[in-house]
């Protein structure tokens, strides 16, 4: 009678160790990435208001351009992990190389679009006449680093698929340090101003890409994998990533709609919304780290033809997601008297943010389930379902959010709509998880 519980406890401990080993370094790498923009802002901010405003507009464009292609990491992680589970490391690294070549092609295309259209893009985002020249300069120079960042995404996916999240952490931290040193030296030491900040970031980004390429190329040579571009493999990587691109664009649309509605409500509401959105994004990093672990672990189990192990790992990760969500929610509620004064001294903004902040705290367990199951289904290569589910979520969220200015409720109602959005996502993901249709074993889906 004691054998089954003991075996269950041993399995749980094994899953817990794997989740912690993969999620903790992944969290560190995720947090390190936004520090690039923060470091640039801190350094450029001392040049003047116009320069900082220009950096803000250009950074928003660059962040959007890179985040839209995050599928390069997600799809590559799942595909590589499956082949690792199947015991074919050569094919795993070959798959990773296809993702990297795809990243290069996309990066070159983005540069070709951004360089000539930079002034028009800056104008589209509403930059002032004084900020626009600085924004254009920063955008044009920084676009040279876009292929590097896409290579970093794809190569990060390769290493995650190989169950290695420590190397991405080391590279991210090293890149952040190099970015800061180069920015200070080029902006102030060389007197290049905002152009120096852009060049410093580009150099750091290509340095990170070079480190990743060295690691992947060494792995390819060790296991006899070809480094040459393969049209069939690149096309397969693009096809696997396409549904995840739809998912990402739908999510970006949701965030844009929420911000646009908050802006209509007034200055205090949009200011409070930006504060809460920054916190929401930070909380998402902790939950996304578990999702990343899920991508790697689930892909490996399915590749090893172990559906029982995949289901058990899924259950345990959902438990982790709920537990972490509860902890994060409690931290938000307990820290709110300290958190809000860090961002604003305006009592109106504080009063506007407080009820919405509590709603965000209460929704964290739901977010925990959503992020974990998102990672599980990505690891299973279930991209088409994720795309469809996110389109359904967008269709439910958009009319509710857009009606907020008409029916009232202020920013709290906006974040009520955001909570509804996460609830719909949770329900669609739970339905898929319980159906078992995501459990497709083998080296390829």
mmCIF file of N, CA, C and O in Angstrom, residues 56 265 334 432:
data_model
loop_
_atom_site.group_PDB
_atom_site.id
_atom_site.type_symbol
_atom_site.label_atom_id
_atom_site.label_comp_id
_atom_site.label_asym_id
_atom_site.label_seq_id
_atom_site.Cartn_x
_atom_site.Cartn_y
_atom_site.Cartn_z
ATOM 1 N N UNK A 56 12.722 56.503 -26.397
ATOM 2 C CA UNK A 56 11.487 55.821 -26.014
ATOM 3 C C UNK A 56 10.702 55.350 -27.217
ATOM 4 O O UNK A 56 10.230 54.206 -27.257
ATOM 5 N N UNK A 265 -9.463 57.214 -21.023
ATOM 6 C CA UNK A 265 -10.080 57.487 -19.728
ATOM 7 C C UNK A 265 -9.504 58.723 -19.047
ATOM 8 O O UNK A 265 -10.099 59.266 -18.127
ATOM 9 N N UNK A 334 0.634 42.687 -0.384
ATOM 10 C CA UNK A 334 1.399 43.124 0.783
ATOM 11 C C UNK A 334 2.338 44.290 0.469
ATOM 12 O O UNK A 334 2.595 45.136 1.323
ATOM 13 N N UNK A 432 -8.045 21.889 -23.747
ATOM 14 C CA UNK A 432 -7.085 21.166 -24.597
ATOM 15 C C UNK A 432 -6.255 20.190 -23.774
ATOM 16 O O UNK A 432 -6.022 19.047 -24.190
#
